[in-house]
Amino acid sequence: MSKYGSSLNPMNRREFNKTLLATAGGSLMAGMKNTDIDSRIADDTADAGGLTDVQGIKVGHWTETRRPTGCTVILCEKGAVAGVDVRGGAPGTRETDLLNPINLVQQIYGLALSGGSAFGLDTASGVMRYLDEHGIGYPAGSAIVPIVPAAILIDLQIGDSKIRPNADSGYAAAKAATSGKIAEGNVGAGAGATVGKYFFGPDSRPMKGGLGTASIRVPNSEIVVAAIVAVNAVGDVRDPRTGAIVAGARSVDGKGFRDTMAQIRAGYRVALPADRAMNSTIGVVATNATLTKVQAAKIAQMAHDGYARSINPVHTMYDGDTIFALSTGTNPAIGDTTAIGALAAEVMAQAVVRAVKQATSIPGYPAYRDIHS
């Protein structure tokens, strides 16, 4: 059970309701079996791997003990080529312009994913402080400048909105980062995440979101493609194998789902806009294959297909949906953009589903395990 799930529920009830893949992309994809990914999506108890399966990456969480919020830090201390793609209409990001392929800096040294809305962007300052203490960063004359982009989600509706991640939180998460197994569910950036929030008032019956991670090891190669994501979406989360809703806006009896897209197709609020700002799904895809910044940017774009396969509606005006792509280059094989991007979309969809399946309930927000137990 997550840190929040084990220690905070009672208080919450009181406080708030060498092979060049450039020439082998086709064979790389042909080696993957649909059943490999399908079975791992279906079985929420199975070990699906994680972002730290990519050599050169560490992950650490900081989870707030007074209310569900937190941050997740990804460290690439030897540097990583990075790209980004922002699709949501309400993003909160830091240092994303630097990742444009036409701009100077070629590597980053860390990433921060955080709750707390724009306040959470300060977590990147704590990561910078940690890396600076260890002499890790971009050489700028006699100085070393750690480059740490960040993205946030909005979880301020859960508990006391004055409690949110800050620079100290980012520092703590960086200090805790390891290359070992990654905790999922109500941890880090996913601690206060919720899903299925298109409806309002008595119509609003959302569920708990969370943080998920997964990886794909390409057969007959040393290539790994992985993802980590904090799912805090307006829309419903669906199993990409079947299209069935896994978590989202619940029906009146609380035992089924309202089906947000079915309601929109039937005309719900199509001509009556409203504020739905407490959202955003933010994540990272990574590979050990060698990529350029141009390739990383394209792979970040393609990885958004993983969101589209598993969240509906997605990329709305009320989401800040963002994906970063990383290449540690620890495998000298030159990555094929199409193949790596296609795998990134697959593993991202898997990570999204895991995020809600690994979550545990908080007051007012039941989890997948409650609905499907």
PDB file of C-alpha atoms in Angstrom, residues 100-229:
ATOM      1  CA  ASN A 100      13.049  22.589 -29.010  1.00  0.00           C
ATOM      2  CA  PRO A 101      15.502  20.898 -31.399  1.00  0.00           C
ATOM      3  CA  ILE A 102      16.654  24.244 -32.806  1.00  0.00           C
ATOM      4  CA  ASN A 103      17.818  25.439 -29.379  1.00  0.00           C
ATOM      5  CA  LEU A 104      21.288  25.048 -27.932  1.00  0.00           C
ATOM      6  CA  VAL A 105      21.402  22.690 -24.951  1.00  0.00           C
ATOM      7  CA  GLN A 106      21.532  19.055 -26.054  1.00  0.00           C
ATOM      8  CA  GLN A 107      21.056  17.250 -22.743  1.00  0.00           C
ATOM      9  CA  ILE A 108      19.080  17.509 -19.541  1.00  0.00           C
ATOM     10  CA  TYR A 109      19.952  16.026 -16.139  1.00  0.00           C
ATOM     11  CA  GLY A 110      16.596  15.667 -14.438  1.00  0.00           C
ATOM     12  CA  LEU A 111      12.834  16.074 -14.758  1.00  0.00           C
ATOM     13  CA  ALA A 112      10.156  16.914 -12.215  1.00  0.00           C
ATOM     14  CA  LEU A 113       6.502  15.854 -12.368  1.00  0.00           C
ATOM     15  CA  SER A 114       4.457  17.453  -9.611  1.00  0.00           C
ATOM     16  CA  GLY A 115       1.076  18.076  -8.119  1.00  0.00           C
ATOM     17  CA  GLY A 116       0.170  21.450  -6.641  1.00  0.00           C
ATOM     18  CA  SER A 117      -0.636  23.342  -9.852  1.00  0.00           C
ATOM     19  CA  ALA A 118       1.854  26.061 -10.853  1.00  0.00           C
ATOM     20  CA  PHE A 119       3.226  26.096  -7.305  1.00  0.00           C
ATOM     21  CA  GLY A 120       4.593  22.622  -8.006  1.00  0.00           C
ATOM     22  CA  LEU A 121       6.965  23.921 -10.672  1.00  0.00           C
ATOM     23  CA  ASP A 122       9.179  25.012  -7.794  1.00  0.00           C
ATOM     24  CA  THR A 123      10.087  21.350  -7.259  1.00  0.00           C
ATOM     25  CA  ALA A 124      12.508  21.662 -10.188  1.00  0.00           C
ATOM     26  CA  SER A 125      14.499  24.210  -8.165  1.00  0.00           C
ATOM     27  CA  GLY A 126      15.035  21.579  -5.485  1.00  0.00           C
ATOM     28  CA  VAL A 127      16.203  19.071  -8.084  1.00  0.00           C
ATOM     29  CA  MET A 128      18.617  21.684  -9.426  1.00  0.00           C
ATOM     30  CA  ARG A 129      19.958  22.229  -5.925  1.00  0.00           C
ATOM     31  CA  TYR A 130      20.531  18.494  -5.470  1.00  0.00           C
ATOM     32  CA  LEU A 131      22.328  18.158  -8.810  1.00  0.00           C
ATOM     33  CA  ASP A 132      24.364  21.313  -8.171  1.00  0.00           C
ATOM     34  CA  GLU A 133      25.605  19.849  -4.878  1.00  0.00           C
ATOM     35  CA  HIS A 134      26.809  16.835  -6.836  1.00  0.00           C
ATOM     36  CA  GLY A 135      28.450  18.852  -9.611  1.00  0.00           C
ATOM     37  CA  ILE A 136      26.035  17.616 -12.278  1.00  0.00           C
ATOM     38  CA  GLY A 137      24.832  19.886 -15.059  1.00  0.00           C
ATOM     39  CA  TYR A 138      25.487  21.825 -18.231  1.00  0.00           C
ATOM     40  CA  PRO A 139      28.957  23.435 -18.355  1.00  0.00           C
ATOM     41  CA  ALA A 140      28.525  27.208 -18.661  1.00  0.00           C
ATOM     42  CA  GLY A 141      32.021  28.665 -18.464  1.00  0.00           C
ATOM     43  CA  SER A 142      33.309  28.029 -14.984  1.00  0.00           C
ATOM     44  CA  ALA A 143      29.811  27.180 -13.726  1.00  0.00           C
ATOM     45  CA  ILE A 144      27.703  24.039 -13.858  1.00  0.00           C
ATOM     46  CA  VAL A 145      23.976  24.577 -14.502  1.00  0.00           C
ATOM     47  CA  PRO A 146      21.658  21.578 -13.977  1.00  0.00           C
ATOM     48  CA  ILE A 147      18.931  21.584 -16.639  1.00  0.00           C
ATOM     49  CA  VAL A 148      15.661  20.318 -15.118  1.00  0.00           C
ATOM     50  CA  PRO A 149      12.388  20.724 -17.046  1.00  0.00           C
ATOM     51  CA  ALA A 150       9.119  20.180 -15.204  1.00  0.00           C
ATOM     52  CA  ALA A 151       5.377  19.729 -15.653  1.00  0.00           C
ATOM     53  CA  ILE A 152       2.545  19.944 -13.142  1.00  0.00           C
ATOM     54  CA  LEU A 153      -0.987  18.686 -12.603  1.00  0.00           C
ATOM     55  CA  ILE A 154      -3.701  20.364 -10.550  1.00  0.00           C
ATOM     56  CA  ASP A 155      -4.806  18.509  -7.416  1.00  0.00           C
ATOM     57  CA  LEU A 156      -5.670  21.514  -5.237  1.00  0.00           C
ATOM     58  CA  GLN A 157      -9.296  20.397  -4.793  1.00  0.00           C
ATOM     59  CA  ILE A 158      -8.136  17.535  -2.557  1.00  0.00           C
ATOM     60  CA  GLY A 159      -7.732  18.779   1.016  1.00  0.00           C
ATOM     61  CA  ASP A 160      -5.949  21.987   2.015  1.00  0.00           C
ATOM     62  CA  SER A 161      -4.863  23.765  -1.180  1.00  0.00           C
ATOM     63  CA  LYS A 162      -2.234  25.701   0.791  1.00  0.00           C
ATOM     64  CA  ILE A 163      -0.287  22.469   1.186  1.00  0.00           C
ATOM     65  CA  ARG A 164       1.634  21.786  -2.006  1.00  0.00           C
ATOM     66  CA  PRO A 165       5.018  20.549  -3.225  1.00  0.00           C
ATOM     67  CA  ASN A 166       7.918  23.023  -3.186  1.00  0.00           C
ATOM     68  CA  ALA A 167      11.671  23.137  -3.772  1.00  0.00           C
ATOM     69  CA  ASP A 168      12.349  21.111  -0.627  1.00  0.00           C
ATOM     70  CA  SER A 169       9.968  18.453  -1.936  1.00  0.00           C
ATOM     71  CA  GLY A 170      11.872  18.240  -5.207  1.00  0.00           C
ATOM     72  CA  TYR A 171      15.153  17.985  -3.328  1.00  0.00           C
ATOM     73  CA  ALA A 172      13.802  15.173  -1.156  1.00  0.00           C
ATOM     74  CA  ALA A 173      12.509  13.251  -4.178  1.00  0.00           C
ATOM     75  CA  ALA A 174      15.871  13.648  -5.940  1.00  0.00           C
ATOM     76  CA  LYS A 175      17.687  12.454  -2.837  1.00  0.00           C
ATOM     77  CA  ALA A 176      15.390   9.414  -2.684  1.00  0.00           C
ATOM     78  CA  ALA A 177      15.833   8.537  -6.366  1.00  0.00           C
ATOM     79  CA  THR A 178      17.111   5.042  -7.127  1.00  0.00           C
ATOM     80  CA  SER A 179      17.417   2.721 -10.110  1.00  0.00           C
ATOM     81  CA  GLY A 180      15.255   0.127  -8.357  1.00  0.00           C
ATOM     82  CA  LYS A 181      11.572  -0.758  -8.536  1.00  0.00           C
ATOM     83  CA  ILE A 182       9.212   2.216  -8.678  1.00  0.00           C
ATOM     84  CA  ALA A 183       6.254   2.540  -6.305  1.00  0.00           C
ATOM     85  CA  GLU A 184       2.931   3.123  -8.089  1.00  0.00           C
ATOM     86  CA  GLY A 185      -0.542   4.369  -7.226  1.00  0.00           C
ATOM     87  CA  ASN A 186      -1.036   7.086  -4.576  1.00  0.00           C
ATOM     88  CA  VAL A 187       2.570   8.253  -4.577  1.00  0.00           C
ATOM     89  CA  GLY A 188       4.567  11.209  -5.838  1.00  0.00           C
ATOM     90  CA  ALA A 189       2.892  13.223  -8.572  1.00  0.00           C
ATOM     91  CA  GLY A 190      -0.015  10.764  -8.583  1.00  0.00           C
ATOM     92  CA  ALA A 191      -0.860  11.079  -4.875  1.00  0.00           C
ATOM     93  CA  GLY A 192      -3.717  13.538  -5.397  1.00  0.00           C
ATOM     94  CA  ALA A 193      -4.624  12.559  -8.957  1.00  0.00           C
ATOM     95  CA  THR A 194      -8.268  11.856  -9.856  1.00  0.00           C
ATOM     96  CA  VAL A 195     -10.091  10.961 -13.088  1.00  0.00           C
ATOM     97  CA  GLY A 196     -13.545  11.269 -14.656  1.00  0.00           C
ATOM     98  CA  LYS A 197     -14.224  14.943 -13.914  1.00  0.00           C
ATOM     99  CA  TYR A 198     -16.289  16.203 -16.838  1.00  0.00           C
ATOM    100  CA  PHE A 199     -19.479  16.448 -14.793  1.00  0.00           C
ATOM    101  CA  PHE A 200     -20.509  18.845 -12.015  1.00  0.00           C
ATOM    102  CA  GLY A 201     -22.569  18.945  -8.836  1.00  0.00           C
ATOM    103  CA  PRO A 202     -24.648  15.806  -8.246  1.00  0.00           C
ATOM    104  CA  ASP A 203     -23.524  14.601 -11.678  1.00  0.00           C
ATOM    105  CA  SER A 204     -19.875  14.514 -10.557  1.00  0.00           C
ATOM    106  CA  ARG A 205     -18.775  11.085  -9.373  1.00  0.00           C
ATOM    107  CA  PRO A 206     -15.040  10.911 -10.158  1.00  0.00           C
ATOM    108  CA  MET A 207     -12.546   8.246  -9.138  1.00  0.00           C
ATOM    109  CA  LYS A 208      -8.986   8.054  -7.893  1.00  0.00           C
ATOM    110  CA  GLY A 209      -6.186   8.348 -10.424  1.00  0.00           C
ATOM    111  CA  GLY A 210      -2.542   7.744  -9.651  1.00  0.00           C
ATOM    112  CA  LEU A 211       0.949   7.092 -10.928  1.00  0.00           C
ATOM    113  CA  GLY A 212       1.889   4.151 -13.139  1.00  0.00           C
ATOM    114  CA  THR A 213       4.962   2.880 -14.929  1.00  0.00           C
ATOM    115  CA  ALA A 214       5.820   0.108 -17.387  1.00  0.00           C
ATOM    116  CA  SER A 215       8.536  -0.991 -19.795  1.00  0.00           C
ATOM    117  CA  ILE A 216       9.004  -3.015 -22.961  1.00  0.00           C
ATOM    118  CA  ARG A 217      12.185  -4.984 -23.645  1.00  0.00           C
ATOM    119  CA  VAL A 218      12.525  -5.540 -27.374  1.00  0.00           C
ATOM    120  CA  PRO A 219      13.232  -9.217 -28.170  1.00  0.00           C
ATOM    121  CA  ASN A 220      16.590 -10.073 -29.716  1.00  0.00           C
ATOM    122  CA  SER A 221      18.035  -6.691 -28.792  1.00  0.00           C
ATOM    123  CA  GLU A 222      19.153  -4.700 -25.786  1.00  0.00           C
ATOM    124  CA  ILE A 223      16.626  -1.941 -26.502  1.00  0.00           C
ATOM    125  CA  VAL A 224      14.262  -0.861 -23.711  1.00  0.00           C
ATOM    126  CA  VAL A 225      11.361   1.587 -24.047  1.00  0.00           C
ATOM    127  CA  ALA A 226       9.574   2.656 -20.849  1.00  0.00           C
ATOM    128  CA  ALA A 227       7.038   5.123 -19.505  1.00  0.00           C
ATOM    129  CA  ILE A 228       5.935   6.744 -16.261  1.00  0.00           C
ATOM    130  CA  VAL A 229       2.765   8.837 -15.927  1.00  0.00           C
TER     131      VAL A 229
END
